[in-house]
């Protein structure tokens, strides 16, 4: 939807995108680093192995990076992924499976929806059988703790008022499904690849709740006819730095669209694709009946550890995951957290050894080739804490155990949202609830007890059963006092073994 009061821009890129030469089988929403280094790599492997051309990707950014979209178009949508096992062992792949890149967000001239119509047209192609998403947790517009649609968010109300020119991911999914239904086409399968618990079910909830504003019968049809399988995705893909581009150029790959990640990759998907899917088992994708155990394991063990490092490390001025795990006390914290506060809450298939998994995560964090900035991981804490820490902590408390590592993590996160580290260096708090948190710090900054109570009362983040659990608030308060009065090393040394 282009603002019709504005003159049409002269840039040729504002013309409708040319129909791609390859066949589009998948539309992706969220053309970020992770999509390029994970899903696209699996699909490239699949294409090379099978020589099948049915699963080309049309990939769109709904906000943010228009420059990336235009650069990819200029490069014929080809780019490179560098996979680092360590600083010596690196594999560089050229990826050509993205057939088209689109942008539907707000551009530098303040115009919205440049390629929106093209995107909706692609989503209504008969050949498109799957729509995948990596729009970050906040891109679903769900309350992080309960997963209900944020109906009062201005972007959702805009999509309710003008549903045929949607701006949000749920709005685009609803409008595309409406068009397919009107055209007599079967719906696509929706596959969320974001780090959310029950990501398929949550996406379903967002889409159905939004569709219900349009028409209850439409919402019922989506509920009945559209599959929303869950998935667990894993590959550490940090945001690119100038140093990454220089390293790649030294390897002979000067590519402004390149991405760098670790060599490890995992993708576990619930096998529910009524309209068909790539036979990607042959490319390392694990198809299962129930993703939940894998997803919960990854969210609590890997992502939960990442968030501990992010808030504690950032408060002490540590820059990257690698720098953080170079400190023995932080590694000891992660071991204790993973083995005593996360692993006991998991119900895994009998062949899973969580001690081995924990050690493999520590080895991945120690990859000296990745500059994974703690500030990147610290972003959007309000959207991440429930699944990474809160649900597991509550389960441990209900089982009669203590959760000292999580309590320290929550204390660090509260302190982190003040926007200044323990040494007085200021940083930007990037979180949809940042303004709420700033107000809580202003209001209760003179009393740690009241500050902690006020944060735990934010029910979008903390389940009330956890917030009210006898002793939890006190444990967070004590950890906060120690951290701020005595520093990180003392706070780590004082963690009781549980
Ligand atoms: P990125 O910063 O490179 O890209 C973020 C993407 O999300 C962009 O396409 C952006 O346009 C989109 N986005 C952000 N807010 C949005 C909103 N409100 N509505 C619609 N789109 C929105 O980040 P990256 O690395 O691609 O990560 C994206 C997500 O992928 C993560 O939040 C996570 O859920 C998942 N993921 C990332 C991993 C990683 O290591 N980078 C690993 C596993 C999962
Ligand atoms: C990280 C994840 O940014 C974050 O919050 O914890 O993106 C992490 O790198 C991935 O989930 C690894 O698969």
Coordinates of C-alpha atoms and ligand atoms in Angstrom, one line a residue:
X1 CA 0.0 0.0 0.0
X2 CA 1.8 3.1 -1.2
X3 CA 0.6 6.4 0.2
X4 CA -1.3 7.8 -2.8
X5 CA -0.7 11.4 -1.8
X6 CA 3.0 11.1 -2.3
X7 CA 4.5 11.4 -5.8
X8 CA 5.6 8.1 -7.2
X9 CA 9.3 7.7 -6.5
X10 CA 11.6 7.7 -9.6
X11 CA 13.7 4.8 -8.3
X12 CA 13.0 1.8 -10.6
X13 CA 12.9 -0.4 -7.5
X14 CA 9.4 1.0 -6.8
X15 CA 8.1 -0.8 -9.9
X16 CA 6.4 -4.1 -9.1
X17 CA 9.1 -6.8 -8.7
X18 CA 9.6 -8.9 -11.8
X19 CA 8.1 -12.4 -11.7
X20 CA 11.0 -14.6 -10.6
X21 CA 12.4 -17.1 -13.0
X22 CA 12.5 -20.0 -10.6
X23 CA 9.4 -21.7 -9.1
X24 CA 8.3 -20.4 -5.7
X25 CA 7.1 -23.1 -3.3
X26 CA 7.8 -21.3 0.0
X27 CA 7.1 -17.7 1.0
X28 CA 9.2 -16.5 4.0
X29 CA 8.4 -13.5 6.2
X30 CA 11.5 -12.1 8.0
X31 CA 14.5 -11.9 5.7
X32 CA 17.0 -11.6 8.5
X33 CA 20.4 -13.2 9.1
X34 CA 19.0 -16.4 10.6
X35 CA 16.7 -17.2 7.6
X36 CA 19.6 -16.8 5.3
X37 CA 22.0 -18.9 7.3
X38 CA 19.5 -21.7 8.4
X39 CA 16.4 -22.4 6.3
X40 CA 17.9 -21.2 3.1
X41 CA 21.0 -23.4 3.7
X42 CA 18.9 -26.5 4.3
X43 CA 16.8 -25.7 1.1
X44 CA 20.0 -25.1 -0.9
X45 CA 21.3 -28.5 0.2
X46 CA 18.0 -30.0 -0.7
X47 CA 18.0 -28.4 -4.2
X48 CA 21.6 -29.6 -4.8
X49 CA 20.9 -33.1 -3.7
X50 CA 17.5 -33.7 -5.4
X51 CA 17.9 -31.2 -8.4
X52 CA 14.2 -30.4 -7.6
X53 CA 13.3 -26.8 -8.3
X54 CA 9.9 -26.8 -6.6
X55 CA 11.0 -25.1 -3.4
X56 CA 12.3 -21.8 -4.4
X57 CA 11.8 -19.1 -1.8
X58 CA 10.2 -15.6 -2.0
X59 CA 11.5 -13.9 1.1
X60 CA 10.1 -10.6 2.5
X61 CA 11.1 -8.1 5.1
X62 CA 8.1 -6.6 6.8
X63 CA 10.1 -3.9 8.5
X64 CA 13.7 -2.9 9.0
X65 CA 16.2 -3.6 6.4
X66 CA 15.1 -2.3 2.9
X67 CA 18.8 -2.0 1.9
X68 CA 19.4 -5.7 2.3
X69 CA 16.4 -6.4 0.0
X70 CA 17.7 -4.1 -2.6
X71 CA 21.2 -5.4 -2.4
X72 CA 20.0 -8.9 -2.8
X73 CA 18.0 -8.0 -5.8
X74 CA 21.1 -6.3 -7.3
X75 CA 23.1 -9.5 -6.6
X76 CA 20.5 -11.8 -8.4
X77 CA 19.5 -13.0 -4.9
X78 CA 22.8 -14.9 -4.5
X79 CA 24.8 -14.6 -1.3
X80 CA 27.3 -16.5 0.8
X81 CA 27.1 -18.2 4.2
X82 CA 30.3 -18.8 6.1
X83 CA 30.0 -21.7 8.6
X84 CA 32.7 -21.6 11.3
X85 CA 33.5 -24.7 13.3
X86 CA 36.4 -22.7 14.8
X87 CA 38.8 -20.1 13.6
X88 CA 40.5 -22.6 11.3
X89 CA 37.7 -24.6 9.9
X90 CA 35.3 -22.7 7.8
X91 CA 33.0 -23.7 5.0
X92 CA 31.7 -21.0 2.6
X93 CA 28.6 -21.8 0.6
X94 CA 26.9 -19.8 -2.1
X95 CA 23.1 -19.8 -1.7
X96 CA 20.8 -19.4 -4.7
X97 CA 17.5 -20.8 -3.4
X98 CA 16.0 -17.3 -2.7
X99 CA 14.3 -16.4 -5.9
X100 CA 12.9 -13.1 -4.9
X101 CA 13.4 -10.5 -2.1
X102 CA 10.6 -8.1 -1.1
X103 CA 10.1 -5.3 1.3
X104 CA 6.7 -4.3 2.7
X105 CA 7.8 -2.0 5.6
X106 CA 8.3 1.7 5.9
X107 CA 11.1 3.0 3.6
X108 CA 13.4 6.0 4.0
X109 CA 10.8 8.2 2.4
X110 CA 8.2 7.2 4.9
X111 CA 6.2 5.1 2.4
X112 CA 4.7 1.8 3.6
X113 CA 4.1 -1.4 1.7
X114 CA 6.3 -1.0 -1.3
X115 CA 6.0 -4.7 -2.3
X116 CA 3.0 -5.7 -0.3
X117 CA 0.8 -6.4 -3.3
X118 CA 3.5 -8.5 -4.9
X119 CA 4.0 -10.4 -1.6
X120 CA 0.2 -11.2 -1.3
X121 CA 0.2 -12.2 -5.0
X122 CA 3.1 -14.7 -4.3
X123 CA 1.3 -16.0 -1.3
X124 CA -1.7 -16.7 -3.5
X125 CA 0.3 -18.8 -6.1
X126 CA -0.9 -22.3 -6.4
X127 CA 2.8 -23.5 -6.2
X128 CA 3.2 -22.0 -2.8
X129 CA 2.5 -24.6 -0.2
X130 CA 4.4 -23.3 2.9
X131 CA 4.8 -19.9 4.5
X132 CA 7.7 -19.8 7.0
X133 CA 8.4 -17.0 9.5
X134 CA 11.4 -15.6 11.4
X135 CA 9.9 -12.2 12.6
X136 CA 11.3 -12.4 16.1
X137 CA 9.1 -13.1 19.1
X138 CA 7.6 -9.6 19.1
X139 CA 6.5 -9.9 15.5
X140 CA 3.6 -12.2 16.5
X141 CA 2.0 -9.4 18.7
X142 CA 1.3 -11.9 21.4
X143 CA 1.5 -11.4 25.2
X144 CA 4.8 -13.2 25.9
X145 CA 3.5 -15.0 29.1
X146 CA 0.1 -16.2 27.9
X147 CA 0.3 -15.9 24.1
X148 CA -2.9 -13.9 23.6
X149 CA -3.1 -11.3 20.7
X150 CA -2.2 -7.8 21.7
X151 CA -5.5 -6.3 20.3
X152 CA -4.7 -2.8 21.6
X153 CA -1.3 -2.6 19.9
X154 CA -1.6 0.2 17.2
X155 CA -0.2 -2.1 14.5
X156 CA -2.8 -4.7 15.2
X157 CA -5.6 -2.2 15.4
X158 CA -4.4 -0.8 12.0
X159 CA -4.6 -4.3 10.6
X160 CA -8.1 -4.7 12.1
X161 CA -9.2 -1.5 10.5
X162 CA -7.6 -2.0 7.1
X163 CA -7.3 -5.8 6.8
X164 CA -6.6 -5.8 3.0
X165 CA -3.4 -3.7 3.4
X166 CA -1.9 -5.4 6.4
X167 CA 1.4 -4.4 8.0
X168 CA 2.0 -7.2 10.6
X169 CA 2.9 -10.8 10.0
X170 CA -0.4 -12.1 11.4
X171 CA -2.3 -9.6 9.3
X172 CA -0.5 -10.7 6.1
X173 CA -1.1 -14.3 6.8
X174 CA -4.9 -13.7 7.3
X175 CA -5.2 -11.6 4.1
X176 CA -3.3 -14.1 2.1
X177 CA -5.5 -17.0 3.4
X178 CA -8.6 -15.0 2.6
X179 CA -7.4 -14.5 -1.0
X180 CA -6.5 -18.2 -1.4
X181 CA -9.9 -19.2 -0.1
X182 CA -11.7 -16.9 -2.5
X183 CA -9.6 -18.3 -5.3
X184 CA -10.5 -21.8 -4.4
X185 CA -6.9 -22.7 -3.6
X186 CA -6.0 -24.9 -0.6
X187 CA -4.3 -23.0 2.3
X188 CA -0.6 -23.0 2.7
X189 CA 1.0 -24.5 5.8
X190 CA 2.4 -22.0 8.3
X191 CA 5.7 -22.8 9.8
X192 CA 7.1 -20.5 12.5
X193 CA 10.9 -20.7 12.9
X194 CA 11.1 -18.3 15.8
X195 CA 12.4 -19.1 19.3
X196 CA 8.9 -19.3 20.9
X197 CA 7.4 -22.1 22.9
X198 CA 4.8 -24.0 20.9
X199 CA 5.6 -21.7 18.1
X200 CA 3.1 -23.3 15.7
X201 CA 0.3 -23.1 18.2
X202 CA 1.1 -19.5 19.1
X203 CA 1.1 -18.5 15.5
X204 CA -2.2 -20.2 15.0
X205 CA -3.6 -18.3 18.0
X206 CA -2.4 -15.0 16.6
X207 CA -3.8 -15.6 13.1
X208 CA -7.2 -17.0 14.4
X209 CA -7.7 -14.2 16.9
X210 CA -7.0 -11.6 14.3
X211 CA -9.2 -13.3 11.7
X212 CA -12.1 -13.3 14.1
X213 CA -12.2 -9.5 14.0
X214 CA -12.9 -9.9 10.3
X215 CA -15.3 -12.8 10.4
X216 CA -16.0 -15.6 12.9
X217 CA -16.6 -18.0 10.1
X218 CA -13.2 -17.2 8.5
X219 CA -11.5 -17.8 11.9
X220 CA -13.3 -21.3 12.1
X221 CA -12.2 -22.1 8.6
X222 CA -8.5 -21.3 9.4
X223 CA -8.8 -23.3 12.6
X224 CA -10.1 -26.3 10.7
X225 CA -8.1 -26.1 7.5
X226 CA -4.7 -24.6 8.1
X227 CA -1.8 -26.5 9.6
X228 CA 0.6 -24.7 11.9
X229 CA 3.3 -27.3 12.8
X230 CA 5.7 -26.4 15.6
X231 CA 9.5 -26.4 15.0
X232 CA 12.7 -26.2 16.9
X233 CA 15.4 -24.2 15.1
X234 CA 19.1 -24.0 16.1
X235 CA 22.1 -22.3 14.7
X236 CA 24.0 -19.5 16.3
X237 CA 24.0 -16.7 13.7
X238 CA 25.3 -13.4 15.2
X239 CA 24.6 -10.0 13.5
X240 CA 27.3 -9.2 11.0
X241 CA 30.2 -6.9 12.1
X242 CA 32.7 -5.0 9.9
X243 CA 35.3 -7.5 11.1
X244 CA 33.2 -10.4 9.8
X245 CA 33.0 -8.8 6.3
X246 CA 36.8 -8.2 6.4
X247 CA 37.5 -11.8 7.4
X248 CA 35.3 -13.1 4.5
X249 CA 37.0 -10.7 2.0
X250 CA 40.3 -12.2 3.1
X251 CA 38.9 -15.6 2.3
X252 CA 38.0 -14.3 -1.2
X253 CA 34.3 -13.7 -0.5
X254 CA 33.6 -10.0 -0.7
X255 CA 29.8 -10.1 -0.3
X256 CA 27.8 -7.4 1.4
X257 CA 24.9 -9.8 1.8
X258 CA 27.0 -12.6 3.4
X259 CA 26.2 -14.1 6.8
X260 CA 28.4 -15.8 9.3
X261 CA 27.3 -18.6 11.7
X262 CA 28.5 -21.6 13.5
X263 CA 29.0 -25.0 11.7
X264 CA 26.3 -26.6 13.9
X265 CA 22.7 -26.5 12.7
X266 CA 19.6 -28.3 13.8
X267 CA 16.0 -28.2 12.6
X268 CA 13.3 -30.4 14.2
X269 CA 9.8 -30.1 12.7
X270 CA 6.4 -31.5 13.5
X271 CA 5.4 -33.5 10.4
X272 CA 2.1 -31.8 9.6
X273 CA 2.2 -30.5 6.0
X274 CA -1.2 -31.4 4.3
X275 CA -0.2 -29.7 1.1
X276 CA 3.2 -31.3 0.9
X277 CA 6.8 -30.3 1.8
X278 CA 10.3 -30.8 0.6
X279 CA 11.7 -34.3 1.4
X280 CA 14.3 -32.5 3.6
X281 CA 14.9 -35.5 5.9
X282 CA 17.7 -36.3 3.4
X283 CA 19.3 -32.9 4.2
X284 CA 19.4 -33.3 8.0
X285 CA 16.0 -32.0 9.0
X286 CA 14.4 -34.1 11.8
X287 CA 10.7 -34.8 11.2
X288 CA 8.9 -35.8 14.4
X289 CA 5.4 -36.2 15.8
X290 CA 6.0 -33.9 18.8
X291 CA 8.6 -31.1 18.8
X292 CA 7.8 -29.9 22.3
X293 CA 10.5 -31.8 24.2
X294 CA 13.3 -30.6 21.8
X295 CA 11.9 -27.1 21.8
X296 CA 11.7 -26.8 25.5
X297 CA 15.2 -28.3 25.9
X298 CA 16.7 -25.8 23.5
X299 CA 14.8 -22.8 24.9
X300 CA 15.6 -23.5 28.6
X301 CA 19.2 -24.9 28.2
X302 CA 20.7 -23.0 25.2
X303 CA 18.6 -19.8 25.2
X304 CA 18.2 -19.7 29.0
X305 CA 22.0 -19.8 29.3
X306 CA 22.4 -17.2 26.6
X307 CA 20.1 -14.8 28.5
X308 CA 22.0 -15.4 31.8
X309 CA 25.3 -14.5 30.0
X310 CA 23.6 -11.6 28.3
X311 CA 22.3 -9.7 31.3
X312 CA 25.1 -10.6 33.8
X313 CA 27.8 -10.1 31.2
X314 CA 26.5 -6.9 29.8
X315 CA 26.2 -5.4 33.3
X316 CA 29.9 -6.1 33.8
X317 CA 30.8 -4.6 30.4
X318 CA 31.6 -8.0 28.7
X319 CA 31.0 -7.8 25.0
X320 CA 30.5 -11.2 23.5
X321 CA 29.5 -14.8 24.4
X322 CA 33.0 -15.9 23.8
X323 CA 34.4 -13.3 26.2
X324 CA 31.8 -14.3 28.8
X325 CA 32.6 -18.0 28.7
X326 CA 36.3 -17.2 29.0
X327 CA 35.4 -16.6 32.6
X328 CA 35.4 -19.7 34.7
X329 CA 32.8 -18.4 37.2
X330 CA 30.3 -17.8 34.4
X331 CA 30.9 -21.3 32.9
X332 CA 30.3 -22.7 36.4
X333 CA 27.0 -20.7 36.6
X334 CA 25.8 -22.1 33.3
X335 CA 26.6 -25.7 34.3
X336 CA 24.7 -25.3 37.6
X337 CA 21.8 -23.5 35.8
X338 CA 21.6 -26.1 33.0
X339 CA 22.0 -29.2 35.1
X340 CA 20.1 -28.2 38.3
X341 CA 17.5 -25.7 37.2
X342 CA 16.7 -26.5 33.5
X343 CA 17.5 -30.2 32.8
X344 CA 15.3 -31.6 35.7
X345 CA 12.3 -29.8 34.2
X346 CA 12.6 -31.6 30.9
X347 CA 10.9 -34.8 29.8
X348 CA 13.2 -36.1 27.0
X349 CA 13.2 -39.2 24.9
X350 CA 15.2 -41.9 26.7
X351 CA 18.2 -41.6 24.4
X352 CA 18.9 -37.9 25.3
X353 CA 21.8 -37.3 27.6
X354 CA 21.3 -33.7 29.0
X355 CA 24.8 -33.6 30.5
X356 CA 26.3 -34.3 27.1
X357 CA 23.9 -31.6 25.6
X358 CA 25.0 -29.1 28.3
X359 CA 28.7 -29.7 27.5
X360 CA 28.1 -29.4 23.8
X361 CA 26.4 -26.0 24.4
X362 CA 29.4 -24.8 26.4
X363 CA 31.7 -25.9 23.6
X364 CA 29.5 -24.0 21.0
X365 CA 29.5 -20.9 23.2
X366 CA 33.3 -21.1 23.2
X367 CA 33.6 -20.9 19.4
X368 CA 36.3 -18.3 19.0
X369 CA 35.2 -17.4 15.5
X370 CA 31.8 -15.9 16.4
X371 CA 31.5 -12.4 17.8
X372 CA 28.0 -12.9 19.2
X373 CA 27.3 -9.7 21.1
X374 CA 25.6 -10.0 24.5
X375 CA 23.7 -6.8 23.7
X376 CA 22.1 -8.6 20.7
X377 CA 20.9 -11.5 22.9
X378 CA 19.8 -9.1 25.7
X379 CA 17.3 -7.5 23.2
X380 CA 13.6 -8.1 23.8
X381 CA 14.0 -9.7 27.2
X382 CA 10.3 -9.2 28.0
X383 CA 9.5 -11.5 25.0
X384 CA 12.1 -14.1 26.0
X385 CA 12.1 -14.6 29.7
X386 CA 8.9 -16.6 30.1
X387 CA 10.0 -19.5 27.9
X388 CA 13.7 -19.3 28.8
X389 CA 13.5 -19.0 32.6
X390 CA 10.1 -18.5 34.1
X391 CA 8.3 -21.7 33.2
X392 CA 11.3 -23.9 34.2
X393 CA 11.9 -22.0 37.4
X394 CA 8.2 -22.4 38.4
X395 CA 8.4 -26.2 37.7
X396 CA 11.6 -26.4 39.9
X397 CA 10.0 -24.5 42.7
X398 CA 6.9 -26.6 42.6
X399 CA 9.1 -29.7 42.8
X400 CA 10.6 -28.3 46.1
X401 CA 13.9 -27.1 44.7
X402 CA 15.5 -23.6 44.8
X403 CA 16.4 -21.6 41.7
X404 CA 19.4 -19.4 42.7
X405 CA 20.8 -19.1 39.2
X406 CA 17.5 -18.0 37.7
X407 CA 16.9 -15.6 40.7
X408 CA 20.3 -14.0 39.9
X409 CA 19.4 -13.8 36.2
X410 CA 16.1 -12.1 37.0
X411 CA 17.9 -9.6 39.2
X412 CA 20.5 -8.9 36.5
X413 CA 17.7 -8.5 33.9
X414 CA 15.9 -6.0 36.1
X415 CA 19.1 -4.1 36.7
X416 CA 19.9 -4.3 32.9
X417 CA 16.7 -2.6 32.0
X418 CA 17.9 0.6 33.8
X419 CA 20.0 1.2 30.7
X420 CA 23.4 1.6 32.5
X421 CA 25.9 -1.1 33.4
X422 CA 27.5 -1.6 36.9
X423 CA 30.4 0.6 35.9
X424 CA 28.1 3.5 34.7
X425 CA 28.3 3.0 31.0
X426 CA 24.9 3.7 29.3
X427 CA 23.4 1.6 26.5
X428 CA 20.0 1.5 24.7
X429 CA 17.4 -1.0 26.1
X430 CA 15.8 -2.5 23.0
X431 CA 12.5 -4.0 24.2
X432 CA 8.9 -3.4 23.3
X433 CA 8.3 -2.8 27.1
X434 CA 11.4 -0.6 27.6
X435 CA 9.2 2.5 28.4
X436 CA 7.3 0.6 31.1
X437 CA 10.6 -0.6 32.6
X438 CA 12.1 2.9 32.6
X439 CA 9.0 4.1 34.5
X440 CA 9.4 1.3 37.1
X441 CA 13.0 2.3 37.7
X442 CA 12.1 6.0 38.0
X443 CA 9.3 5.2 40.5
X444 CA 11.0 2.6 42.6
X445 CA 14.7 3.3 42.1
X446 CA 15.1 4.1 45.8
X447 CA 13.9 0.7 47.1
X448 CA 15.2 -2.6 45.7
X449 CA 12.4 -4.5 47.4
X450 CA 9.7 -2.4 45.8
X451 CA 11.5 -2.4 42.4
X452 CA 11.7 -6.2 42.4
X453 CA 8.0 -6.5 43.5
X454 CA 7.0 -4.0 40.7
X455 CA 8.9 -5.9 38.0
X456 CA 7.6 -9.3 39.1
X457 CA 4.1 -7.9 38.9
X458 CA 4.5 -7.3 35.1
X459 CA 2.3 -10.2 34.2
X460 CA 3.1 -10.0 30.5
X461 CA 6.5 -11.5 31.6
X462 CA 6.1 -13.3 34.9
X463 CA 3.4 -15.9 35.6
X464 CA 1.7 -14.9 38.8
X465 CA 2.4 -18.2 40.4
X466 CA 6.1 -17.5 40.0
X467 CA 5.9 -13.9 41.1
X468 CA 4.0 -14.9 44.2
X469 CA 6.0 -18.0 45.0
X470 CA 7.2 -17.7 48.7
X471 CA 10.8 -16.7 48.8
X472 CA 11.3 -16.0 45.0
X473 CA 11.0 -12.3 45.3
X474 CA 13.3 -12.3 48.3
X475 CA 15.9 -14.4 46.4
X476 CA 15.8 -11.9 43.5
X477 CA 16.1 -8.9 45.9
X478 CA 19.1 -10.4 47.7
X479 CA 20.8 -11.2 44.4
X480 CA 20.1 -7.6 43.2
X481 CA 21.7 -6.1 46.3
X482 CA 24.8 -8.3 46.0
X483 CA 25.2 -7.7 42.3
X484 CA 24.9 -3.9 42.6
X485 CA 26.8 -3.5 45.9
X486 CA 29.5 -6.1 45.4
X487 CA 29.7 -6.8 41.7
X488 CA 29.4 -9.7 39.4
X489 CA 32.3 -11.9 40.8
X490 CA 30.9 -11.7 44.3
X491 CA 27.3 -12.4 43.2
X492 CA 28.5 -15.5 41.3
X493 CA 30.6 -16.7 44.2
X494 CA 27.6 -16.3 46.6
X495 CA 25.2 -18.5 44.6
X496 CA 24.4 -21.4 46.9
X497 CA 24.5 -24.8 45.2
X498 CA 21.0 -26.1 45.0
Ligands
LIG1 P1 17.8 -10.2 12.3 O1 17.9 -9.0 13.1 O2 18.8 -10.4 11.3 O3 16.4 -10.2 11.5 C1 15.2 -9.9 12.2 C2 14.1 -10.2 11.3 O4 12.8 -10.0 12.0 C3 14.0 -9.2 10.1 O5 13.6 -9.8 9.0 C4 13.0 -8.1 10.6 O6 12.4 -7.4 9.6 C5 12.1 -9.0 11.3 N1 11.2 -8.4 12.3 C6 11.6 -7.8 13.5 N2 10.6 -7.3 14.2 C7 9.5 -7.5 13.4 C8 8.1 -7.3 13.5 N3 7.6 -6.6 14.6 N4 7.3 -7.6 12.5 C9 7.7 -8.3 11.4 N5 9.1 -8.6 11.3 C10 9.9 -8.2 12.2 O7 17.6 -11.4 13.3 P2 17.8 -12.9 13.0 O8 19.2 -13.4 13.4 O9 17.3 -13.2 11.6 O10 16.8 -13.6 14.1 C11 15.4 -13.5 13.9 C12 14.7 -14.6 14.7 O11 15.1 -15.8 14.3 C13 15.1 -14.5 16.2 O12 14.3 -13.6 16.9 C14 14.8 -15.9 16.6 O13 13.4 -16.1 16.9 C15 15.1 -16.7 15.4 N6 16.4 -17.4 15.5 C16 17.6 -16.7 15.4 C17 18.8 -17.3 15.6 C18 20.1 -16.6 15.5 O14 21.1 -17.2 16.1 N7 20.2 -15.5 14.9 C19 18.8 -18.8 15.9 C20 17.5 -19.4 16.1 C21 16.4 -18.7 15.9
LIG2 C1 19.9 -16.0 21.2 C2 19.4 -16.9 20.0 O1 19.4 -13.8 20.3 C3 19.1 -14.6 21.2 O2 18.3 -14.4 22.1 O3 19.7 -16.7 22.3 O4 19.1 -16.2 18.9 C4 20.4 -18.0 19.8 O5 21.5 -17.6 19.2 C5 19.7 -19.1 18.9 O6 18.5 -19.5 19.4 C6 20.6 -20.3 18.6 O7 19.9 -21.2 17.9

